[in-house]
Amino acid sequence: MILDLTFQEVCQYVKDLGEPAFRAKQLYEALTLGKQLDEISNLPKSFKEKIEKDYPKYEIAAHLVSKDETQKVAIKLEDGSVIESVLLKYKYGYTVCVSTQVGCRMGCKFCASTLNGLKRNLSAGEILLQILFFNKLLGGTLKERKVTNVVLMGCGEPLDNYDNVAKFLKLVSSEDGLNISQRNISLSTCGLVPNIYKLADDGFTVTLTISLHAPNDELRKKTMPIANVYKIEEILKACDYYFDKTGRRIAFEYALVDSLNDTDEAIEQLARVLKGRSCHVNLIPLNSVKERKLIGTNRKKGYQIAGKLEKLGISATVRRTMGEDIEGACGQLRNRVGEQNG
Ligand code: SAH
């Protein structure tokens, strides 16, 4: 698929087709604008016929708009896989939450994305098209893109699809494309330690977000199978390395589950574990998932916990819930369209 290619690679692709070089620029612009093939007016039919098989094809299988203007789409890819993406409107601009895999194999007990396991990885272009779709919808142009921020917080574990995600990060932040600064991109991971080091060593500077959800390994194992593979201590060491390399403050996600990880004891331990680090804790009252019997802490208690952490010297906020009425809220991404993945 051509959307997997950098501008330089598109130039080579066009050259290999025996077409003049200026077509590469036209093609890359059309791709960046999120155009469908039949919407491109400056390319001749003969050229379109040559690239048709490689041009991104997808359908919007469902499109939901929430009361708070959050939008969620289910995108049906060429092979029939369905993925979900969310558009969030903030004061400073628009953020797109992208999926990185069809399904997920991490098995976190509270997460809807993993209920049916992993179907497949998304390619770099398939991750990118989720942003291009929304940018086009919002009337973005080459000079003025409407999407300013990206979070890799949809379905899938980004660091379990490292190569495609790395390529995607290059594409989306490239000057030839949407040119979204890595400072405005957050990558969320359940903590695949070797790939945190790799991300730092490969020179990425995105905001790293760790789905911690527990202050100790024992408690973490209760909801996150990955805790059997990597200890919190190892994750934090990798975070320190990432911080040293990038200077980027690390964010920790902590989904509050009633009576499980929201006790005074758990929160005090969390503060001790994170003490001395340049970090921020995002508290998310768990969105209950009916297939799992875990109940979210109420928001009021969430604010008390944030206050407690602040007092203990840890920067913390309760994440605003958006798009709840369209199940676009954190961890709720799921597919109701045809296929049981996503
Ligand atoms: N696999 C990556 C990306 C998912 S991001 C990761 O684990 O970070 C989605 C975030 O929502 C993660 O922090 C995830 O743990 C959290 N989440 C999943 N289900 C949730 C739920 N039911 N309520 C609140 N947060 C949830």
Coordinates of C-alpha atoms and ligand atoms in Angstrom, one line a residue:
M1 CA 0.0 0.0 0.0
I2 CA 1.4 3.4 -1.0
L3 CA 0.5 5.0 2.3
D4 CA 3.2 2.8 3.9
L5 CA 5.8 4.7 2.0
T6 CA 7.8 7.8 2.8
F7 CA 7.9 10.6 0.2
Q8 CA 11.3 9.4 -1.0
E9 CA 9.9 5.9 -1.4
V10 CA 7.0 7.2 -3.3
C11 CA 9.4 9.0 -5.6
Q12 CA 11.1 5.7 -6.3
Y13 CA 7.8 4.0 -6.7
V14 CA 6.7 6.5 -9.3
K15 CA 10.1 6.2 -11.1
D16 CA 9.7 2.4 -11.2
L17 CA 6.4 2.9 -12.9
G18 CA 8.2 4.9 -15.6
E19 CA 6.3 8.1 -14.7
P20 CA 7.7 11.6 -14.5
A21 CA 9.0 12.7 -11.1
F22 CA 6.5 15.5 -10.6
R23 CA 3.7 12.9 -10.3
A24 CA 5.2 11.7 -7.0
K25 CA 4.6 15.1 -5.5
Q26 CA 1.0 15.2 -6.8
L27 CA 0.4 11.7 -5.5
Y28 CA 1.9 12.3 -2.1
E29 CA -0.2 15.4 -1.7
A30 CA -3.3 13.6 -2.6
L31 CA -2.5 10.9 -0.1
T32 CA -1.7 13.4 2.6
L33 CA -5.0 15.2 2.0
G34 CA -6.7 11.8 2.5
K35 CA -8.2 11.7 -1.0
Q36 CA -9.8 8.7 -2.4
L37 CA -8.5 7.8 -5.9
D38 CA -11.5 9.1 -7.7
E39 CA -11.3 12.4 -5.9
I40 CA -7.9 13.2 -7.4
S41 CA -8.4 15.6 -10.4
N42 CA -4.8 16.3 -11.4
L43 CA -3.7 12.7 -12.1
P44 CA -4.4 11.2 -15.5
K45 CA -6.5 8.1 -15.8
S46 CA -3.6 6.0 -17.1
F47 CA -1.6 6.8 -14.0
K48 CA -4.5 6.1 -11.7
E49 CA -4.9 2.7 -13.3
K50 CA -1.3 1.8 -12.6
I51 CA -1.5 2.8 -8.9
E52 CA -5.0 1.5 -8.2
K53 CA -3.9 -1.8 -6.7
D54 CA -1.6 0.0 -4.3
Y55 CA -3.8 2.9 -3.3
P56 CA -5.4 2.8 0.2
K57 CA -8.9 1.5 0.1
Y58 CA -11.2 1.5 3.1
E59 CA -14.8 2.1 4.0
I60 CA -16.4 3.9 6.9
A61 CA -18.6 1.2 8.4
A62 CA -19.9 3.4 11.2
H63 CA -19.6 7.0 12.2
L64 CA -20.8 8.2 15.6
V65 CA -20.8 11.7 17.0
S66 CA -21.1 12.3 20.7
K67 CA -22.8 15.1 22.5
D68 CA -19.4 16.5 23.5
E69 CA -18.4 16.4 19.8
T70 CA -16.2 13.4 20.2
Q71 CA -16.4 11.3 17.0
K72 CA -15.8 7.6 16.6
V73 CA -15.4 5.8 13.3
A74 CA -15.3 2.1 12.5
I75 CA -13.0 1.7 9.5
K76 CA -13.3 -1.4 7.3
L77 CA -9.9 -2.2 5.8
E78 CA -9.3 -4.0 2.5
D79 CA -9.1 -7.4 4.1
G80 CA -12.4 -6.9 6.0
S81 CA -10.8 -6.2 9.3
V82 CA -12.5 -3.4 11.2
I83 CA -10.6 -0.9 13.4
E84 CA -11.8 2.0 15.4
S85 CA -10.5 5.6 15.7
V86 CA -11.6 8.5 17.8
L87 CA -11.5 12.2 17.3
L88 CA -11.3 14.4 20.4
K89 CA -11.9 18.1 20.4
Y90 CA -9.8 20.1 22.8
K91 CA -9.4 23.9 23.3
Y92 CA -6.0 23.7 21.5
G93 CA -7.1 21.6 18.6
Y94 CA -8.0 18.1 17.6
T95 CA -6.5 14.9 18.8
V96 CA -6.9 11.6 17.0
C97 CA -6.7 8.4 19.0
V98 CA -5.5 5.6 16.7
S99 CA -5.5 1.9 16.8
T100 CA -2.3 0.0 16.1
Q101 CA -3.5 -3.5 15.9
V102 CA -6.7 -5.4 15.0
G103 CA -7.5 -6.7 18.4
C104 CA -4.7 -7.2 21.0
R105 CA -2.9 -10.1 22.6
M106 CA -2.0 -8.5 26.0
G107 CA -5.1 -9.8 27.7
C108 CA -5.6 -7.0 30.3
K109 CA -8.7 -7.9 32.3
F110 CA -10.3 -4.5 32.1
C111 CA -9.8 -3.8 28.5
A112 CA -12.4 -4.4 25.7
S113 CA -9.8 -4.4 22.9
T114 CA -8.3 -7.7 23.9
L115 CA -11.5 -9.8 24.4
N116 CA -11.0 -11.7 21.1
G117 CA -7.2 -11.7 21.0
L118 CA -5.0 -10.3 18.2
K119 CA -6.1 -10.7 14.6
R120 CA -3.2 -8.9 13.0
N121 CA -0.9 -5.9 13.1
L122 CA -1.8 -2.7 11.3
S123 CA 0.7 -1.4 8.7
A124 CA 2.2 2.1 9.1
G125 CA -0.2 3.4 6.4
E126 CA -3.2 1.8 8.1
I127 CA -2.4 3.7 11.3
L128 CA -1.8 6.9 9.3
L129 CA -5.0 6.7 7.4
Q130 CA -7.0 7.0 10.6
I131 CA -5.6 10.5 11.0
L132 CA -5.8 11.4 7.4
F133 CA -9.5 10.5 7.4
F134 CA -10.3 12.9 10.2
N135 CA -8.1 15.6 9.0
K136 CA -9.9 15.6 5.7
L137 CA -13.3 15.5 7.4
L138 CA -12.3 18.6 9.3
G139 CA -11.3 20.4 6.1
G140 CA -7.5 20.2 6.7
T141 CA -5.3 21.5 3.9
L142 CA -1.6 21.0 3.1
K143 CA -0.9 24.4 4.7
E144 CA -3.2 24.1 7.6
R145 CA -3.8 20.7 9.1
K146 CA -6.6 20.4 11.5
V147 CA -5.4 17.5 13.5
T148 CA -2.6 18.7 15.8
N149 CA -2.2 15.8 18.2
V150 CA -2.1 12.1 18.1
V151 CA -2.4 9.5 20.8
L152 CA -1.6 5.8 20.2
M153 CA -4.3 4.7 22.7
G154 CA -6.8 2.9 20.6
C155 CA -7.0 -0.9 20.1
G156 CA -3.7 -2.8 20.2
E157 CA -0.4 -2.6 22.0
P158 CA 1.9 -0.2 19.9
L159 CA 5.1 -1.7 21.1
D160 CA 3.9 -5.2 20.1
N161 CA 3.9 -3.9 16.5
Y162 CA 7.1 -2.0 16.8
D163 CA 8.4 -1.8 13.2
N164 CA 5.1 -0.5 11.8
V165 CA 4.5 1.9 14.6
A166 CA 8.0 3.3 14.2
K167 CA 7.5 3.8 10.5
F168 CA 4.1 5.4 11.2
L169 CA 5.8 7.8 13.7
K170 CA 8.3 8.8 11.0
L171 CA 5.5 9.3 8.4
V172 CA 3.2 11.3 10.5
S173 CA 5.9 13.6 11.8
S174 CA 7.6 14.0 8.4
E175 CA 7.8 17.5 6.9
D176 CA 6.6 16.1 3.6
G177 CA 3.4 14.8 5.3
L178 CA 1.2 16.0 8.1
N179 CA 4.3 17.2 10.0
I180 CA 2.9 16.6 13.4
S181 CA 5.6 17.1 15.9
Q182 CA 6.6 14.1 18.1
R183 CA 6.0 16.4 21.1
N184 CA 2.4 16.2 20.2
I185 CA 2.2 12.5 20.0
S186 CA 1.7 10.1 22.9
L187 CA 2.5 6.5 22.8
S188 CA 0.8 4.3 25.4
T189 CA 2.2 0.9 26.3
C190 CA 1.5 -1.7 28.9
G191 CA 5.3 -1.8 29.3
L192 CA 7.1 -4.0 26.8
V193 CA 10.5 -3.1 28.3
P194 CA 12.9 -4.0 25.5
N195 CA 11.0 -1.9 23.0
I196 CA 10.9 1.1 25.4
Y197 CA 14.7 1.0 25.2
K198 CA 14.5 0.5 21.4
L199 CA 12.2 3.5 21.0
A200 CA 14.7 5.7 22.9
D201 CA 17.7 4.3 21.0
D202 CA 16.0 4.8 17.6
G203 CA 15.8 8.5 18.4
F204 CA 12.0 8.9 19.0
T205 CA 10.9 11.7 21.2
V206 CA 7.2 11.0 21.6
T207 CA 5.6 11.3 25.0
L208 CA 5.8 7.9 26.6
T209 CA 2.7 6.8 28.5
I210 CA 2.9 3.7 30.7
S211 CA -0.3 1.8 31.6
L212 CA 0.7 1.1 35.2
H213 CA -2.6 0.5 36.9
A214 CA -1.0 -0.9 40.1
P215 CA 1.7 0.1 42.6
N216 CA 3.2 -3.4 42.9
D217 CA 3.7 -6.5 40.8
E218 CA 1.4 -8.7 42.8
L219 CA -1.6 -6.4 42.3
R220 CA -0.7 -5.7 38.7
K221 CA -0.7 -9.4 37.9
K222 CA -4.3 -9.6 38.9
T223 CA -5.4 -7.5 35.9
M224 CA -2.4 -7.4 33.5
P225 CA -0.8 -10.7 32.3
I226 CA 2.2 -8.7 31.1
A227 CA 3.1 -8.2 34.7
N228 CA 4.3 -11.8 34.8
V229 CA 6.9 -10.9 32.2
Y230 CA 8.2 -7.5 33.2
K231 CA 8.5 -6.2 36.8
I232 CA 7.4 -2.6 37.6
E233 CA 11.0 -2.0 38.6
E234 CA 12.2 -2.9 35.1
I235 CA 9.6 -0.7 33.5
L236 CA 10.6 2.2 35.6
K237 CA 14.3 1.7 34.8
A238 CA 13.4 1.7 31.1
C239 CA 11.4 4.9 31.7
D240 CA 14.4 6.6 33.3
Y241 CA 16.5 5.7 30.3
Y242 CA 13.8 7.1 28.0
F243 CA 13.7 10.3 30.1
D244 CA 17.5 10.7 30.1
K245 CA 17.6 10.3 26.3
T246 CA 14.6 12.5 25.4
G247 CA 14.0 14.8 28.3
R248 CA 10.4 14.0 28.0
R249 CA 8.3 13.6 31.1
I250 CA 6.7 10.2 31.4
A251 CA 3.0 9.8 31.9
F252 CA 1.5 7.0 33.9
E253 CA -2.0 5.8 33.5
Y254 CA -3.8 4.4 36.5
A255 CA -7.3 3.1 35.9
L256 CA -9.0 3.2 39.3
V257 CA -10.7 0.0 40.2
D258 CA -13.0 0.1 43.2
S259 CA -11.4 -1.5 46.3
L260 CA -8.6 -3.1 44.2
N261 CA -6.0 -0.3 43.5
D262 CA -7.7 2.7 44.9
T263 CA -7.1 2.1 48.6
D264 CA -5.0 4.5 50.7
E265 CA -2.3 1.9 51.0
A266 CA -2.1 1.4 47.2
I267 CA -2.0 5.1 46.5
E268 CA 0.7 5.7 49.1
Q269 CA 2.7 2.9 47.6
L270 CA 2.2 4.4 44.2
A271 CA 3.6 7.7 45.4
R272 CA 6.6 5.9 46.9
V273 CA 7.3 4.0 43.7
L274 CA 7.2 7.1 41.5
K275 CA 8.9 9.5 43.9
G276 CA 11.7 11.5 42.5
R277 CA 10.7 10.9 38.8
S278 CA 9.7 13.6 36.4
C279 CA 6.3 12.2 35.7
H280 CA 2.6 12.7 35.7
V281 CA -0.2 10.3 36.8
N282 CA -3.4 10.2 34.8
L283 CA -6.1 8.7 36.9
I284 CA -8.9 7.2 35.0
P285 CA -11.9 5.9 36.9
L286 CA -12.3 2.5 35.2
N287 CA -15.0 2.3 32.6
S288 CA -16.7 -0.9 33.5
V289 CA -16.7 -3.5 30.8
K290 CA -19.6 -5.7 31.2
E291 CA -17.7 -8.9 30.2
R292 CA -15.4 -8.3 33.1
K293 CA -16.6 -7.9 36.7
L294 CA -14.5 -4.9 37.6
I295 CA -16.1 -1.7 38.9
G296 CA -14.7 1.8 38.5
T297 CA -14.0 4.1 41.4
N298 CA -16.4 7.0 41.5
R299 CA -15.1 10.4 40.2
K300 CA -15.3 12.1 43.5
K301 CA -13.0 9.6 45.0
G302 CA -10.8 10.0 42.0
Y303 CA -10.3 13.7 42.7
Q304 CA -9.5 12.9 46.4
I305 CA -6.9 10.4 45.2
A306 CA -5.4 13.0 42.8
G307 CA -5.2 15.4 45.8
K308 CA -3.5 12.8 47.9
L309 CA -0.9 12.1 45.2
E310 CA -0.2 15.8 44.8
K311 CA 0.3 16.1 48.5
L312 CA 2.8 13.3 48.3
G313 CA 4.7 15.1 45.7
I314 CA 3.3 13.4 42.6
S315 CA 1.7 15.4 39.8
A316 CA -1.7 13.8 39.1
T317 CA -5.0 14.6 37.4
V318 CA -8.3 12.7 36.8
R319 CA -8.7 12.3 33.1
R320 CA -11.8 13.9 31.6
T321 CA -14.1 11.3 30.1
M322 CA -15.1 12.1 26.6
G323 CA -17.4 10.3 24.2
E324 CA -18.9 8.1 26.8
D325 CA -22.3 8.0 25.1
I326 CA -20.7 6.5 22.0
E327 CA -18.4 4.1 23.8
G328 CA -15.4 6.1 22.6
A329 CA -14.1 6.4 26.2
C330 CA -10.9 5.0 27.3
G331 CA -10.7 1.2 27.0
Q332 CA -14.1 1.0 25.4
L333 CA -13.1 0.8 21.8
R334 CA -14.9 -2.1 20.4
N335 CA -16.5 -3.1 17.3
R336 CA -20.2 -3.5 16.7
V337 CA -19.9 -3.7 13.0
G338 CA -19.8 -7.1 11.4
E339 CA -16.6 -8.4 12.8
Q340 CA -15.7 -9.2 16.4
N341 CA -12.3 -7.6 16.6
G342 CA -11.1 -4.2 17.6
Ligands
SAH1 N1 -2.0 -1.3 24.8 C1 -1.6 0.1 25.1 C2 -2.5 1.1 24.4 C3 -3.9 1.1 25.0 S1 -4.2 2.7 25.5 C4 -1.5 0.3 26.6 O1 -1.8 -0.7 27.3 O2 -1.2 1.4 27.1 C5 -5.6 2.6 26.3 C6 -5.5 2.9 27.7 O3 -6.8 2.7 28.3 C7 -4.6 2.0 28.5 O4 -4.0 2.8 29.5 C8 -5.5 1.0 29.1 O5 -4.9 0.3 30.1 C9 -6.7 1.8 29.4 N2 -7.9 1.1 29.6 C10 -8.2 -0.1 29.0 N3 -9.5 -0.5 29.4 C11 -9.9 0.5 30.3 C12 -11.1 0.7 31.0 N4 -12.1 -0.2 30.9 N5 -11.2 1.8 31.7 C13 -10.2 2.7 31.8 N6 -9.1 2.6 31.1 C14 -8.9 1.5 30.4

